[in-house]
Short mmCIF file of C-alpha atoms and ligand atoms in Angstrom, two decimals:
data_model
loop_
_atom_site.label_atom_id
_atom_site.label_comp_id
_atom_site.label_asym_id
_atom_site.label_seq_id
_atom_site.Cartn_x
_atom_site.Cartn_y
_atom_site.Cartn_z
CA MET T 1 111.29 130.94 126.39
CA SER T 2 107.82 128.90 126.59
CA ILE T 3 107.23 125.49 124.79
CA ARG T 4 104.96 127.47 122.68
CA GLU T 5 107.82 130.04 121.57
CA ASN T 6 110.38 127.07 121.47
CA LEU T 7 108.03 125.33 118.74
CA LEU T 8 107.33 128.56 116.70
CA ARG T 9 111.21 129.33 116.62
CA ILE T 10 111.99 125.82 115.31
CA LYS T 11 109.13 125.50 112.95
CA ALA T 12 110.21 128.80 111.39
CA ASP T 13 113.80 127.35 110.96
CA LEU T 14 112.57 123.97 109.33
CA GLY T 15 110.40 125.84 106.62
CA GLU T 16 107.06 123.93 105.27
CA ASN T 17 109.08 120.17 103.82
CA VAL T 18 110.22 119.25 107.13
CA SER T 19 108.55 117.50 109.65
CA LEU T 20 109.09 117.82 113.56
CA VAL T 21 108.74 115.02 115.93
CA ALA T 22 108.59 116.57 119.49
CA VAL T 23 110.64 113.93 121.50
CA SER T 24 108.28 113.81 124.74
CA LYS T 25 110.27 111.00 126.33
CA TYR T 26 111.45 112.87 129.43
CA HIS T 27 108.26 115.18 129.57
CA SER T 28 104.75 114.64 131.43
CA LYS T 29 101.46 114.75 130.25
CA GLU T 30 100.95 118.61 130.62
CA GLU T 31 104.01 119.52 128.67
CA ILE T 32 103.07 117.80 126.09
CA MET T 33 99.67 119.33 126.44
CA GLN T 34 101.29 122.82 125.97
CA ALA T 35 102.61 121.73 122.86
CA TYR T 36 99.53 120.28 121.75
CA ARG T 37 97.88 123.10 122.57
CA ALA T 38 100.40 125.35 120.32
CA GLY T 39 99.57 122.91 117.36
CA GLN T 40 101.85 120.36 117.65
CA ARG T 41 100.58 116.67 116.75
CA ILE T 42 103.60 114.54 116.31
CA PHE T 43 105.25 113.28 119.80
CA GLY T 44 108.08 110.59 119.75
CA GLU T 45 108.64 108.13 122.85
CA SER T 46 111.86 105.97 123.26
CA LYS T 47 109.88 103.33 125.32
CA ILE T 48 106.61 101.23 124.79
CA GLN T 49 105.12 101.35 127.86
CA ALA T 50 105.56 105.38 128.79
CA MET T 51 103.88 105.77 125.00
CA THR T 52 101.25 103.14 125.47
CA GLU T 53 100.33 105.30 128.71
CA LYS T 54 100.63 108.51 127.26
CA TYR T 55 98.24 107.51 124.40
CA ALA T 56 95.89 106.50 126.81
CA GLN T 57 95.43 109.55 128.36
CA LEU T 58 96.06 112.33 125.66
CA PRO T 59 93.95 113.25 122.96
CA LYS T 60 93.82 110.58 120.13
CA ASP T 61 94.36 113.00 116.90
CA ILE T 62 98.15 112.69 118.31
CA GLN T 63 100.20 110.57 116.14
CA TRP T 64 102.80 108.22 118.12
CA HIS T 65 106.54 107.67 116.83
CA MET T 66 108.14 104.96 118.20
CA ILE T 67 111.97 106.03 117.96
CA GLY T 68 114.02 104.10 120.54
CA HIS T 69 115.39 100.61 120.64
CA THR T 70 112.54 98.02 120.54
CA GLN T 71 112.08 94.87 121.83
CA THR T 72 110.24 92.14 120.14
CA ASN T 73 107.92 90.96 122.64
CA LYS T 74 106.68 94.38 123.52
CA VAL T 75 105.54 95.39 119.74
CA LYS T 76 101.91 93.87 120.48
CA TYR T 77 101.50 97.06 123.14
CA MET T 78 101.80 99.93 120.37
CA ALA T 79 100.49 97.93 117.24
CA PRO T 80 96.93 99.35 117.46
CA TYR T 81 97.78 102.83 117.58
CA VAL T 82 101.68 103.55 116.55
CA SER T 83 101.86 105.90 113.79
CA LEU T 84 105.48 105.16 112.72
CA ILE T 85 108.42 103.41 113.91
CA HIS T 86 111.99 105.00 113.49
CA SER T 87 113.66 101.93 114.74
CA VAL T 88 113.45 98.76 112.81
CA ASP T 89 116.83 97.09 113.20
CA SER T 90 116.27 93.46 112.17
CA LEU T 91 114.22 91.24 110.15
CA LYS T 92 113.19 89.55 113.24
CA LEU T 93 111.73 92.98 114.68
CA LEU T 94 110.27 93.50 111.21
CA SER T 95 108.15 90.16 110.98
CA GLU T 96 106.75 90.59 114.41
CA ILE T 97 105.51 94.31 113.67
CA ASN T 98 104.03 92.67 110.49
CA LEU T 99 102.27 89.65 112.53
CA GLN T 100 100.85 92.36 115.16
CA ALA T 101 99.76 94.71 112.49
CA GLN T 102 98.25 92.08 110.96
CA LYS T 103 96.04 90.75 114.25
CA ASN T 104 95.16 94.85 114.01
CA ASN T 105 94.07 94.44 110.81
CA ARG T 106 96.35 97.37 109.76
CA ILE T 107 99.66 98.66 107.87
CA ILE T 108 102.03 99.52 110.03
CA ASP T 109 104.67 102.43 108.69
CA PHE T 110 108.18 102.11 109.63
CA LEU T 111 112.20 103.45 109.10
CA PHE T 112 115.07 101.33 108.87
CA GLN T 113 117.43 102.45 111.58
CA ILE T 114 120.69 102.70 109.62
CA ARG T 115 123.88 103.29 111.92
CA ILE T 116 125.44 106.45 110.21
CA ALA T 117 127.59 107.44 113.34
CA GLN T 118 131.43 106.17 114.14
CA GLU T 119 130.29 105.72 117.69
CA GLN T 120 129.59 101.77 118.04
CA THR T 121 127.25 102.13 120.89
CA LYS T 122 124.62 103.36 118.36
CA PHE T 123 121.79 100.94 117.32
CA GLY T 124 121.00 100.34 113.82
CA LEU T 125 121.73 98.46 110.47
CA SER T 126 124.76 98.80 107.97
CA GLU T 127 124.35 99.15 104.50
CA ASP T 128 124.72 95.73 103.71
CA GLU T 129 122.46 94.17 106.56
CA LEU T 130 119.88 96.48 105.13
CA LEU T 131 120.63 95.23 101.51
CA ASP T 132 120.09 91.62 102.87
CA ILE T 133 116.71 92.11 104.17
CA LEU T 134 115.59 94.32 101.26
CA SER T 135 116.23 91.40 98.83
CA SER T 136 114.84 88.72 101.21
CA ALA T 137 111.95 86.90 100.26
CA ASP T 138 110.65 86.99 103.94
CA PHE T 139 110.61 91.11 103.45
CA GLU T 140 109.21 90.65 100.31
CA GLN T 141 105.91 88.81 101.57
CA MET T 142 105.23 91.15 104.43
CA GLN T 143 101.78 92.48 103.73
CA HIS T 144 101.26 94.58 106.89
CA ILE T 145 104.26 96.90 106.93
CA ARG T 146 105.07 99.93 104.84
CA PRO T 147 108.41 100.95 104.45
CA ARG T 148 108.82 104.67 104.39
CA GLY T 149 112.48 105.56 104.43
CA ILE T 150 115.36 105.65 107.04
CA MET T 151 116.54 106.94 110.08
CA GLY T 152 119.95 108.01 111.36
CA MET T 153 121.67 109.66 114.44
CA ALA T 154 124.94 111.39 114.10
CA THR T 155 127.91 110.79 116.37
CA ASN T 156 127.66 113.20 119.53
CA THR T 157 130.19 115.89 118.66
CA ASP T 158 131.36 119.35 118.36
CA ASN T 159 132.67 118.70 114.91
CA PRO T 160 129.94 120.07 112.70
CA ALA T 161 131.93 118.49 109.27
CA GLN T 162 131.91 114.99 110.86
CA ILE T 163 128.40 115.60 111.52
CA LYS T 164 127.60 116.61 108.04
CA GLN T 165 129.38 113.29 106.63
CA GLU T 166 127.45 111.33 108.68
CA PHE T 167 124.20 112.87 107.44
CA LEU T 168 125.38 113.24 103.53
CA TYR T 169 126.02 109.20 104.10
CA ALA T 170 122.55 108.67 105.39
CA LYS T 171 120.99 110.68 102.11
CA SER T 172 122.76 108.42 100.24
CA VAL T 173 121.35 105.05 101.65
CA PHE T 174 118.00 106.95 101.41
CA GLU T 175 118.28 107.68 97.75
CA MET T 176 119.53 104.19 97.24
CA VAL T 177 116.54 102.31 99.38
CA LYS T 178 114.17 104.78 97.23
CA ASN T 179 115.51 103.44 94.18
CA LYS T 180 115.39 99.87 95.26
CA LEU T 181 111.78 100.09 96.49
CA HIS T 182 110.25 102.17 94.06
CA THR T 183 107.73 99.54 92.93
CA ARG T 184 106.65 98.47 96.00
CA ALA T 185 106.58 101.97 98.49
CA ASN T 186 106.68 105.65 98.49
CA ILE T 187 109.86 106.12 100.32
CA ASP T 188 109.52 109.82 101.28
CA THR T 189 110.88 109.90 104.87
CA LEU T 190 114.55 110.77 105.94
CA SER T 191 114.46 111.18 109.56
CA MET T 192 117.29 112.83 111.16
CA GLY T 193 118.37 115.86 113.08
CA MET T 194 117.78 116.43 117.18
CA SER T 195 118.40 119.30 119.19
CA GLY T 196 121.91 120.00 118.56
CA ASP T 197 122.04 119.24 114.86
CA TYR T 198 118.91 119.65 113.08
CA GLN T 199 120.03 122.80 111.01
CA ILE T 200 122.78 120.32 109.71
CA ALA T 201 120.64 117.75 108.83
CA VAL T 202 117.90 119.56 107.38
CA ALA T 203 120.90 121.24 104.88
CA CYS T 204 121.76 117.56 103.95
CA GLY T 205 118.39 117.01 103.37
CA SER T 206 116.21 115.75 106.56
CA THR T 207 112.29 115.34 105.90
CA MET T 208 111.91 114.88 109.47
CA VAL T 209 113.34 115.89 112.49
CA ARG T 210 113.34 114.46 116.11
CA ILE T 211 113.82 116.97 118.77
CA GLY T 212 113.26 116.97 122.63
CA SER T 213 115.49 119.37 124.33
CA ALA T 214 114.82 122.45 122.43
CA VAL T 215 111.01 122.15 122.34
CA PHE T 216 110.20 121.19 125.83
CA GLU T 217 113.50 122.96 127.81
CA GLU T 218 114.43 126.52 128.46
CA ASN T 219 116.84 127.59 125.82
C1 PLP H 301 116.30 111.66 123.00
C2 PLP H 301 116.14 111.48 121.30
C3 PLP H 301 116.19 112.11 120.43
C4 PLP H 301 115.76 114.03 120.99
O1 PLP H 301 117.29 114.51 121.54
P1 PLP H 301 117.08 115.89 121.67
O2 PLP H 301 118.68 116.11 121.81
O3 PLP H 301 116.73 115.83 123.16
O4 PLP H 301 116.84 116.63 120.65
C5 PLP H 301 115.95 112.24 119.12
N1 PLP H 301 116.40 110.84 118.38
C6 PLP H 301 116.19 109.95 119.47
C7 PLP H 301 116.50 108.55 119.05
C8 PLP H 301 116.19 110.26 120.72
O5 PLP H 301 116.09 108.91 121.17
#
């Protein structure tokens, strides 16, 4: 299967209402260009430096999404061009994004990363930590960031019932955020689902999947 065939098959699975982030973190510019020529425009990277190098060298109509854990001191490198940050997990990180967005005279879209998995190793906010941020005066005053929704990663397990339970929990947090922020923002993005679990994620209400190996590797 070529990258083009992989993309066609996945897109047929997703239908019209779910957008596809092709996760290119382990893949070269040549492979990204194969996906680009097949019509793919959204790519996800987990390291700011690698993403910035690819951004500099690849077509400017690519939308770059940051999906990895983000260090505050590196936000400035992606602030001029990043299209969506999926991995906001603290108020401190959010204030730096707001500051760097202001310096670049733009508004940066982002998602709150929520810890939905039972694995303790995964990054992300608990629902209580998220509520604290949403009700803080600092958050209210940030004019250069735009919340779009939440991102979650399910436990890496063969048990589909557990994955489904975690995605349904993410969906409930998404609905909560939507209600809480309805006067401030249009909360329209629930980023969940990877190569191994995106069908379950879509069934649970995902609006955006992040798929790496199923796009770029032989299946
Ligand atoms: C790597 C990664 C993905 C893609 O994983 P695949 O299993 O290759 O589809 C999705 N989301 C995040 C946050 C990742 O780091």
